[in-house]
Amino acid sequence: MTLSNGSNFPALKSYDQDHLRQIGLPLGGIGTGVVSLGGRGNLHDWEIVNRPAKGFDIEQTFFALYTRANDGATTAHALEGVIPLADYEGARGAAIPNHGLPRFRQCSFEAAYPFGKVSLSDPDVPLRAELQAFNPLIPADSDNSGIPVAILRFVLSNEGDSDIEAAVCGSLQNFIGADGTSGAARDNFNSYREADGLTGLFMQSAGVDPEAPQWGTLALTTPQRAGITHRRAWANYSWGDSLLDFWDDFSEDGQLNERERDGKDNPTGSLSVSVSVPAGGTADITFLLSWHFPNRITWKEAGLNHPQSPVQDGTRIGNFYTTQYADAWEAAAYTAQNLDMLETETRAFVDAVCAADLPPVVKEAALFNLSTLRSQTVFRTPDGFMFGWEGCDDTAGCCFGSCTHVWNYEQATAFLFGGLALGMREVEFNYATRADGGMSFRVDLPLQHAQSWSLAAADGQMGCIMKLYRDWQLSGDSEALRGMWPKARKALEFCWLPGGWDADKDGVMEGCQHNTMDVEYYGPNPQMGIWYLGALRAMEEMARHLGEDDFAAECRRLFESGSRYIDERLFNGDYYEHLIQPAAGRDAVLGMLIHSSMGAADPSEPVLQLGAGCLVDQLVGQLLAHVSGLGYLTEEENVKRTLSSIKRYNFKENMYGHFNHMRSYVLNEESALLMATYPRGGRPARPFPYYNEVMTGFEYTAAIGMLYEGDIENGLRCIQAIRDRYDGRKRNPFDEAECGHHYARAMVAWAAVLALSGFQYSAVDQTIGFAAPKEDCRHFWSTGYAWGSCALSPNGASCEVELTVLGGSVQFAELTLTGLGAARFDQPQALSKGDTLRCAVSA
């Protein structure tokens, strides 16, 4: 349940003062960029200018509180907790921005993403302060979940017996022209406005090139109507006296006097709101921080594209969000006019997840990893399509192209924003797939160059086929399926080309298989083999729906043959192994399959193989089959045994004795699942490069597989180990890294919600279902187009069901409780927001 707090602001996880330093809760919409809310209440990592910008912190940018008691005593403090000890020392003292400001001595942080709350108190300050921050996040509503704004509400509490006069002031430097890596402010200026129900500062530039990625607008506004003073610019003094002049002015009475702009390219503007806080009462002040930077350029911006790309450096692709609003002020005005609705809907979503009968760590992992959708990992182009890096380096995206073998894992987008997921499928099949069926596993931009990356990934391509099936089931959009079907069929038939993955067409991948380990495997292996089985099953179902029964039968034949082979030849009694089978030579391998700079130089003597290892995510294809309702792809008992073996062999309680020659995402006392172990020996001299590493997306994959197989204790132990590492002291709870910050693969964590509720939905078959409960329980459910809650109350051989729609609309003719029975309706039940269906399911 939601933790109780004075303001009833959603909270799932609490962090004390010793666990604040690494916190950075992303505030921003899908595809808009973000600024992060620190655990102390500081705003940092200003990643709103079309690129990642870790460490891009803006001087003279903070919020401050002024108080005046009845006896005339005054205080002035930055609305932040104290600077941590680790940040005291620098060549010229503390390097934290605005380090010399008085701060609150007591600070704590609570979160239920996208909500973050900072609580501040100090014995010298007569008010307690609470910063409540969020950006709207509403399932099935990508537009209202994609607003370029940070909503900052300061709640002031007076526990005394007399009224307190107070003011909250926000200061923001106009840094337009800079992005943390390149560019600089040039002839920027700030205007004071009162319009559209807002009062505030609108920030522009007269000197930055309007075509530059760093050009745009900013706004600092408030919907408050009274007690407002402002400065369009701070005084331009030397020796730090610009800050001195501001502080003297604000700390005198909480109000601001204007200063003349004096030639500074990046003027700082300030907006102060005065209120009276009654004895024993509260007052709140809301600020909106909004932005608008339209000139996103393509992947090649940072030299991260491939050398064969025909795209010129600096090619503009733009942003979807900037087509929705003319500038930062208009984004703020829309938010202010709809703030009640936006907050109510977002809180309804978070409250529904928090109220579900799920372990707290599952809610945390599922919700907190949604922040990746709002980071610079993700963007949307003006046509509405969503794209993603794999993750983000500090100042540039990491690994371009919505990489299929990484994005295959994440399950959040499909179940929360189905239209965005279906759009990704359209890009993969209608743009990135060649006439022969080879799919570029990294899509170039603009889209007319989508196929310029001339490499295919076995797991990426098969996973896209499975995701097409999943997204068709969730949407019921058979027209979209028909539009993508020709390329989807070609993508499967590509496996059977000479020199291909399954050239002998026996349902087993033996060929050169480039994959998410960034190498090529040679010979049958569980990871690619089971992805392939899932793709065959998905294509069988889609082909039957489209009337291609012969092709469906062929897919079924290959599936049964391949499944039998994997169980009989790859399962060793504990887990599935990789049988290394070298290719006859480079000429025997289809050219699109070899990544010459990453895998084995000679296919006839392959290195960097898995071999006899117990791989952490060998059943990832089975996980997606469970998510999609495709059933078991190999023998159920072998699946269960394999997951048990992964926990037994790969889980380490600590890393004190562990050797790792690659990247370290886990250290010392921390627990984790290793990527691979060799409990039976037989480790290649040079295994695949990441075998000694730990990465959360792979850990979740195994853990959620355990949950699906009923091994709740071990699955939760593995998930808890991950979240224990992201505790605010050691790492940021809103940034699970792999190859870069905010790594897309970790969004597979959402599938834990599906596994523990047993949720299934098919808009095609018009069925909805959950696992039959043993006791009263409440679930959260979502289809990507609708969402809500479902209360289940078992009573002997029947179960009472109360299904409520909280957003969107859903239709079904059958409601199933797996393990009990189904309720079938004479007419399809069409439910919209606010509707509740009550029925009983009996054995």
PDB file of N, CA and C in Angstrom, residues 3-74:
ATOM      1  N   LEU A   3       2.594   4.422   1.234  1.00  0.00           N
ATOM      2  CA  LEU A   3       2.995   4.842   2.565  1.00  0.00           C
ATOM      3  C   LEU A   3       2.217   6.077   2.979  1.00  0.00           C
ATOM      4  N   SER A   4       1.888   6.159   4.247  1.00  0.00           N
ATOM      5  CA  SER A   4       1.177   7.340   4.727  1.00  0.00           C
ATOM      6  C   SER A   4       2.147   8.486   4.895  1.00  0.00           C
ATOM      7  N   ASN A   5       1.735   9.679   4.504  1.00  0.00           N
ATOM      8  CA  ASN A   5       2.508  10.883   4.757  1.00  0.00           C
ATOM      9  C   ASN A   5       1.537  12.041   4.860  1.00  0.00           C
ATOM     10  N   GLY A   6       1.996  13.134   5.431  1.00  0.00           N
ATOM     11  CA  GLY A   6       1.097  14.225   5.772  1.00  0.00           C
ATOM     12  C   GLY A   6       0.289  14.752   4.614  1.00  0.00           C
ATOM     13  N   SER A   7       0.856  14.767   3.442  1.00  0.00           N
ATOM     14  CA  SER A   7       0.170  15.356   2.293  1.00  0.00           C
ATOM     15  C   SER A   7      -0.496  14.303   1.423  1.00  0.00           C
ATOM     16  N   ASN A   8      -0.395  13.018   1.831  1.00  0.00           N
ATOM     17  CA  ASN A   8      -0.958  11.926   1.034  1.00  0.00           C
ATOM     18  C   ASN A   8      -0.348  11.873  -0.357  1.00  0.00           C
ATOM     19  N   PHE A   9       0.904  12.334  -0.484  1.00  0.00           N
ATOM     20  CA  PHE A   9       1.617  12.274  -1.749  1.00  0.00           C
ATOM     21  C   PHE A   9       2.115  10.845  -1.935  1.00  0.00           C
ATOM     22  N   PRO A  10       1.961  10.256  -3.119  1.00  0.00           N
ATOM     23  CA  PRO A  10       2.323   8.849  -3.294  1.00  0.00           C
ATOM     24  C   PRO A  10       3.768   8.563  -2.906  1.00  0.00           C
ATOM     25  N   ALA A  11       3.974   7.512  -2.176  1.00  0.00           N
ATOM     26  CA  ALA A  11       5.322   7.119  -1.765  1.00  0.00           C
ATOM     27  C   ALA A  11       5.376   5.605  -1.641  1.00  0.00           C
ATOM     28  N   LEU A  12       6.377   4.999  -2.229  1.00  0.00           N
ATOM     29  CA  LEU A  12       6.570   3.559  -2.200  1.00  0.00           C
ATOM     30  C   LEU A  12       7.858   3.195  -1.476  1.00  0.00           C
ATOM     31  N   LYS A  13       8.872   4.037  -1.626  1.00  0.00           N
ATOM     32  CA  LYS A  13      10.196   3.751  -1.080  1.00  0.00           C
ATOM     33  C   LYS A  13      10.724   5.008  -0.397  1.00  0.00           C
ATOM     34  N   SER A  14      11.335   4.839   0.783  1.00  0.00           N
ATOM     35  CA  SER A  14      11.885   5.956   1.542  1.00  0.00           C
ATOM     36  C   SER A  14      13.401   5.844   1.617  1.00  0.00           C
ATOM     37  N   TYR A  15      14.063   6.999   1.619  1.00  0.00           N
ATOM     38  CA  TYR A  15      15.525   7.068   1.695  1.00  0.00           C
ATOM     39  C   TYR A  15      15.907   8.063   2.790  1.00  0.00           C
ATOM     40  N   ASP A  16      16.729   7.616   3.721  1.00  0.00           N
ATOM     41  CA  ASP A  16      17.141   8.517   4.788  1.00  0.00           C
ATOM     42  C   ASP A  16      18.325   9.357   4.328  1.00  0.00           C
ATOM     43  N   GLN A  17      18.827  10.185   5.227  1.00  0.00           N
ATOM     44  CA  GLN A  17      19.840  11.165   4.845  1.00  0.00           C
ATOM     45  C   GLN A  17      21.145  10.524   4.385  1.00  0.00           C
ATOM     46  N   ASP A  18      21.388   9.281   4.783  1.00  0.00           N
ATOM     47  CA  ASP A  18      22.612   8.601   4.351  1.00  0.00           C
ATOM     48  C   ASP A  18      22.471   7.942   2.980  1.00  0.00           C
ATOM     49  N   HIS A  19      21.286   8.023   2.391  1.00  0.00           N
ATOM     50  CA  HIS A  19      21.043   7.344   1.111  1.00  0.00           C
ATOM     51  C   HIS A  19      20.454   8.316   0.088  1.00  0.00           C
ATOM     52  N   LEU A  20      21.035   9.505   0.001  1.00  0.00           N
ATOM     53  CA  LEU A  20      20.501  10.539  -0.886  1.00  0.00           C
ATOM     54  C   LEU A  20      21.442  10.939  -2.008  1.00  0.00           C
ATOM     55  N   ARG A  21      22.724  10.741  -1.820  1.00  0.00           N
ATOM     56  CA  ARG A  21      23.707  11.391  -2.704  1.00  0.00           C
ATOM     57  C   ARG A  21      23.564  10.980  -4.156  1.00  0.00           C
ATOM     58  N   GLN A  22      23.243   9.711  -4.429  1.00  0.00           N
ATOM     59  CA  GLN A  22      23.210   9.244  -5.816  1.00  0.00           C
ATOM     60  C   GLN A  22      21.842   9.403  -6.473  1.00  0.00           C
ATOM     61  N   ILE A  23      20.843   9.837  -5.723  1.00  0.00           N
ATOM     62  CA  ILE A  23      19.490   9.888  -6.271  1.00  0.00           C
ATOM     63  C   ILE A  23      19.375  10.947  -7.359  1.00  0.00           C
ATOM     64  N   GLY A  24      18.757  10.573  -8.446  1.00  0.00           N
ATOM     65  CA  GLY A  24      18.417  11.500  -9.524  1.00  0.00           C
ATOM     66  C   GLY A  24      17.141  11.022 -10.188  1.00  0.00           C
ATOM     67  N   LEU A  25      16.002  11.517  -9.731  1.00  0.00           N
ATOM     68  CA  LEU A  25      14.707  11.103 -10.285  1.00  0.00           C
ATOM     69  C   LEU A  25      14.417  11.930 -11.529  1.00  0.00           C
ATOM     70  N   PRO A  26      14.345  11.292 -12.713  1.00  0.00           N
ATOM     71  CA  PRO A  26      14.142  12.049 -13.948  1.00  0.00           C
ATOM     72  C   PRO A  26      12.771  12.724 -14.000  1.00  0.00           C
ATOM     73  N   LEU A  27      12.778  14.027 -14.218  1.00  0.00           N
ATOM     74  CA  LEU A  27      11.552  14.809 -14.376  1.00  0.00           C
ATOM     75  C   LEU A  27      11.462  15.270 -15.823  1.00  0.00           C
ATOM     76  N   GLY A  28      10.513  14.727 -16.552  1.00  0.00           N
ATOM     77  CA  GLY A  28      10.332  15.068 -17.953  1.00  0.00           C
ATOM     78  C   GLY A  28       9.449  14.017 -18.595  1.00  0.00           C
ATOM     79  N   GLY A  29       9.006  14.270 -19.812  1.00  0.00           N
ATOM     80  CA  GLY A  29       8.086  13.376 -20.478  1.00  0.00           C
ATOM     81  C   GLY A  29       8.786  12.375 -21.376  1.00  0.00           C
ATOM     82  N   ILE A  30       8.023  11.471 -21.954  1.00  0.00           N
ATOM     83  CA  ILE A  30       8.565  10.511 -22.914  1.00  0.00           C
ATOM     84  C   ILE A  30       9.075  11.277 -24.128  1.00  0.00           C
ATOM     85  N   GLY A  31      10.364  11.155 -24.378  1.00  0.00           N
ATOM     86  CA  GLY A  31      10.947  11.792 -25.552  1.00  0.00           C
ATOM     87  C   GLY A  31      11.212  13.268 -25.422  1.00  0.00           C
ATOM     88  N   THR A  32      11.178  13.827 -24.202  1.00  0.00           N
ATOM     89  CA  THR A  32      11.392  15.278 -24.046  1.00  0.00           C
ATOM     90  C   THR A  32      12.727  15.619 -23.424  1.00  0.00           C
ATOM     91  N   GLY A  33      13.442  14.622 -22.904  1.00  0.00           N
ATOM     92  CA  GLY A  33      14.576  14.929 -22.060  1.00  0.00           C
ATOM     93  C   GLY A  33      14.109  15.213 -20.648  1.00  0.00           C
ATOM     94  N   VAL A  34      15.068  15.283 -19.731  1.00  0.00           N
ATOM     95  CA  VAL A  34      14.729  15.411 -18.317  1.00  0.00           C
ATOM     96  C   VAL A  34      15.740  16.290 -17.592  1.00  0.00           C
ATOM     97  N   VAL A  35      15.299  16.815 -16.448  1.00  0.00           N
ATOM     98  CA  VAL A  35      16.188  17.307 -15.409  1.00  0.00           C
ATOM     99  C   VAL A  35      15.943  16.419 -14.205  1.00  0.00           C
ATOM    100  N   SER A  36      16.984  16.106 -13.459  1.00  0.00           N
ATOM    101  CA  SER A  36      16.837  15.140 -12.373  1.00  0.00           C
ATOM    102  C   SER A  36      16.676  15.835 -11.029  1.00  0.00           C
ATOM    103  N   LEU A  37      15.776  15.295 -10.228  1.00  0.00           N
ATOM    104  CA  LEU A  37      15.575  15.754  -8.859  1.00  0.00           C
ATOM    105  C   LEU A  37      16.492  14.961  -7.955  1.00  0.00           C
ATOM    106  N   GLY A  38      17.416  15.657  -7.308  1.00  0.00           N
ATOM    107  CA  GLY A  38      18.334  15.001  -6.401  1.00  0.00           C
ATOM    108  C   GLY A  38      17.681  14.661  -5.079  1.00  0.00           C
ATOM    109  N   GLY A  39      18.310  13.758  -4.351  1.00  0.00           N
ATOM    110  CA  GLY A  39      17.765  13.345  -3.071  1.00  0.00           C
ATOM    111  C   GLY A  39      17.723  14.465  -2.052  1.00  0.00           C
ATOM    112  N   ARG A  40      18.545  15.489  -2.248  1.00  0.00           N
ATOM    113  CA  ARG A  40      18.554  16.643  -1.339  1.00  0.00           C
ATOM    114  C   ARG A  40      17.566  17.727  -1.756  1.00  0.00           C
ATOM    115  N   GLY A  41      16.923  17.548  -2.913  1.00  0.00           N
ATOM    116  CA  GLY A  41      16.038  18.582  -3.430  1.00  0.00           C
ATOM    117  C   GLY A  41      16.681  19.437  -4.495  1.00  0.00           C
ATOM    118  N   ASN A  42      17.929  19.156  -4.820  1.00  0.00           N
ATOM    119  CA  ASN A  42      18.646  19.898  -5.853  1.00  0.00           C
ATOM    120  C   ASN A  42      18.268  19.390  -7.239  1.00  0.00           C
ATOM    121  N   LEU A  43      18.272  20.284  -8.213  1.00  0.00           N
ATOM    122  CA  LEU A  43      18.053  19.903  -9.609  1.00  0.00           C
ATOM    123  C   LEU A  43      19.408  19.755 -10.276  1.00  0.00           C
ATOM    124  N   HIS A  44      19.637  18.619 -10.931  1.00  0.00           N
ATOM    125  CA  HIS A  44      20.949  18.369 -11.527  1.00  0.00           C
ATOM    126  C   HIS A  44      20.784  17.568 -12.810  1.00  0.00           C
ATOM    127  N   ASP A  45      21.885  17.406 -13.530  1.00  0.00           N
ATOM    128  CA  ASP A  45      21.891  16.666 -14.798  1.00  0.00           C
ATOM    129  C   ASP A  45      20.805  17.207 -15.727  1.00  0.00           C
ATOM    130  N   TRP A  46      21.032  18.410 -16.254  1.00  0.00           N
ATOM    131  CA  TRP A  46      20.049  19.081 -17.109  1.00  0.00           C
ATOM    132  C   TRP A  46      20.131  18.499 -18.511  1.00  0.00           C
ATOM    133  N   GLU A  47      19.413  17.389 -18.716  1.00  0.00           N
ATOM    134  CA  GLU A  47      19.475  16.629 -19.968  1.00  0.00           C
ATOM    135  C   GLU A  47      18.255  16.938 -20.832  1.00  0.00           C
ATOM    136  N   ILE A  48      18.020  18.222 -21.069  1.00  0.00           N
ATOM    137  CA  ILE A  48      16.839  18.645 -21.822  1.00  0.00           C
ATOM    138  C   ILE A  48      17.191  19.183 -23.198  1.00  0.00           C
ATOM    139  N   VAL A  49      18.492  19.184 -23.534  1.00  0.00           N
ATOM    140  CA  VAL A  49      18.933  19.838 -24.773  1.00  0.00           C
ATOM    141  C   VAL A  49      19.415  18.788 -25.780  1.00  0.00           C
ATOM    142  N   ASN A  50      18.560  17.797 -26.023  1.00  0.00           N
ATOM    143  CA  ASN A  50      18.762  16.846 -27.124  1.00  0.00           C
ATOM    144  C   ASN A  50      19.968  15.933 -26.969  1.00  0.00           C
ATOM    145  N   ARG A  51      20.465  15.774 -25.748  1.00  0.00           N
ATOM    146  CA  ARG A  51      21.568  14.842 -25.548  1.00  0.00           C
ATOM    147  C   ARG A  51      21.706  14.526 -24.059  1.00  0.00           C
ATOM    148  N   PRO A  52      22.322  13.389 -23.729  1.00  0.00           N
ATOM    149  CA  PRO A  52      22.646  13.123 -22.327  1.00  0.00           C
ATOM    150  C   PRO A  52      23.615  14.187 -21.799  1.00  0.00           C
ATOM    151  N   ALA A  53      23.539  14.441 -20.517  1.00  0.00           N
ATOM    152  CA  ALA A  53      24.379  15.502 -19.942  1.00  0.00           C
ATOM    153  C   ALA A  53      24.583  15.243 -18.456  1.00  0.00           C
ATOM    154  N   LYS A  54      25.130  14.077 -18.123  1.00  0.00           N
ATOM    155  CA  LYS A  54      25.424  13.800 -16.723  1.00  0.00           C
ATOM    156  C   LYS A  54      26.488  14.784 -16.232  1.00  0.00           C
ATOM    157  N   GLY A  55      26.221  15.366 -15.098  1.00  0.00           N
ATOM    158  CA  GLY A  55      27.141  16.349 -14.540  1.00  0.00           C
ATOM    159  C   GLY A  55      26.917  17.767 -15.022  1.00  0.00           C
ATOM    160  N   PHE A  56      25.940  17.964 -15.905  1.00  0.00           N
ATOM    161  CA  PHE A  56      25.633  19.315 -16.390  1.00  0.00           C
ATOM    162  C   PHE A  56      24.720  19.970 -15.361  1.00  0.00           C
ATOM    163  N   ASP A  57      25.331  20.680 -14.445  1.00  0.00           N
ATOM    164  CA  ASP A  57      24.615  21.354 -13.372  1.00  0.00           C
ATOM    165  C   ASP A  57      24.726  22.862 -13.583  1.00  0.00           C
ATOM    166  N   ILE A  58      23.642  23.566 -13.367  1.00  0.00           N
ATOM    167  CA  ILE A  58      23.552  24.974 -13.726  1.00  0.00           C
ATOM    168  C   ILE A  58      23.783  25.845 -12.497  1.00  0.00           C
ATOM    169  N   GLU A  59      24.777  26.722 -12.579  1.00  0.00           N
ATOM    170  CA  GLU A  59      25.022  27.663 -11.494  1.00  0.00           C
ATOM    171  C   GLU A  59      23.845  28.632 -11.367  1.00  0.00           C
ATOM    172  N   GLN A  60      23.715  29.181 -10.170  1.00  0.00           N
ATOM    173  CA  GLN A  60      22.682  30.191  -9.896  1.00  0.00           C
ATOM    174  C   GLN A  60      21.265  29.666 -10.163  1.00  0.00           C
ATOM    175  N   THR A  61      21.107  28.341 -10.063  1.00  0.00           N
ATOM    176  CA  THR A  61      19.806  27.713 -10.311  1.00  0.00           C
ATOM    177  C   THR A  61      19.423  26.901  -9.073  1.00  0.00           C
ATOM    178  N   PHE A  62      18.408  27.358  -8.362  1.00  0.00           N
ATOM    179  CA  PHE A  62      17.990  26.718  -7.123  1.00  0.00           C
ATOM    180  C   PHE A  62      16.684  27.370  -6.668  1.00  0.00           C
ATOM    181  N   PHE A  63      16.070  26.760  -5.648  1.00  0.00           N
ATOM    182  CA  PHE A  63      14.906  27.335  -4.988  1.00  0.00           C
ATOM    183  C   PHE A  63      15.285  27.660  -3.551  1.00  0.00           C
ATOM    184  N   ALA A  64      14.708  28.722  -3.027  1.00  0.00           N
ATOM    185  CA  ALA A  64      15.055  29.175  -1.687  1.00  0.00           C
ATOM    186  C   ALA A  64      13.792  29.567  -0.925  1.00  0.00           C
ATOM    187  N   LEU A  65      13.877  29.472   0.400  1.00  0.00           N
ATOM    188  CA  LEU A  65      12.757  29.801   1.288  1.00  0.00           C
ATOM    189  C   LEU A  65      13.144  30.964   2.197  1.00  0.00           C
ATOM    190  N   TYR A  66      12.265  31.937   2.313  1.00  0.00           N
ATOM    191  CA  TYR A  66      12.380  33.042   3.269  1.00  0.00           C
ATOM    192  C   TYR A  66      11.250  32.912   4.276  1.00  0.00           C
ATOM    193  N   THR A  67      11.549  33.146   5.558  1.00  0.00           N
ATOM    194  CA  THR A  67      10.502  33.170   6.580  1.00  0.00           C
ATOM    195  C   THR A  67      10.658  34.399   7.469  1.00  0.00           C
ATOM    196  N   ARG A  68       9.519  34.863   7.957  1.00  0.00           N
ATOM    197  CA  ARG A  68       9.512  35.958   8.932  1.00  0.00           C
ATOM    198  C   ARG A  68       8.459  35.647   9.984  1.00  0.00           C
ATOM    199  N   ALA A  69       8.901  35.525  11.250  1.00  0.00           N
ATOM    200  CA  ALA A  69       8.008  35.226  12.359  1.00  0.00           C
ATOM    201  C   ALA A  69       7.394  36.514  12.903  1.00  0.00           C
ATOM    202  N   ASN A  70       6.439  36.370  13.801  1.00  0.00           N
ATOM    203  CA  ASN A  70       5.758  37.535  14.382  1.00  0.00           C
ATOM    204  C   ASN A  70       6.711  38.450  15.129  1.00  0.00           C
ATOM    205  N   ASP A  71       7.788  37.889  15.718  1.00  0.00           N
ATOM    206  CA  ASP A  71       8.738  38.719  16.455  1.00  0.00           C
ATOM    207  C   ASP A  71       9.756  39.398  15.553  1.00  0.00           C
ATOM    208  N   GLY A  72       9.595  39.243  14.236  1.00  0.00           N
ATOM    209  CA  GLY A  72      10.489  39.894  13.287  1.00  0.00           C
ATOM    210  C   GLY A  72      11.695  39.071  12.888  1.00  0.00           C
ATOM    211  N   ALA A  73      11.904  37.910  13.523  1.00  0.00           N
ATOM    212  CA  ALA A  73      13.052  37.073  13.173  1.00  0.00           C
ATOM    213  C   ALA A  73      12.869  36.501  11.765  1.00  0.00           C
ATOM    214  N   THR A  74      13.932  36.543  10.967  1.00  0.00           N
ATOM    215  CA  THR A  74      13.874  36.066   9.587  1.00  0.00           C
ATOM    216  C   THR A  74      14.908  34.963   9.349  1.00  0.00           C
TER     217      THR A  74
END
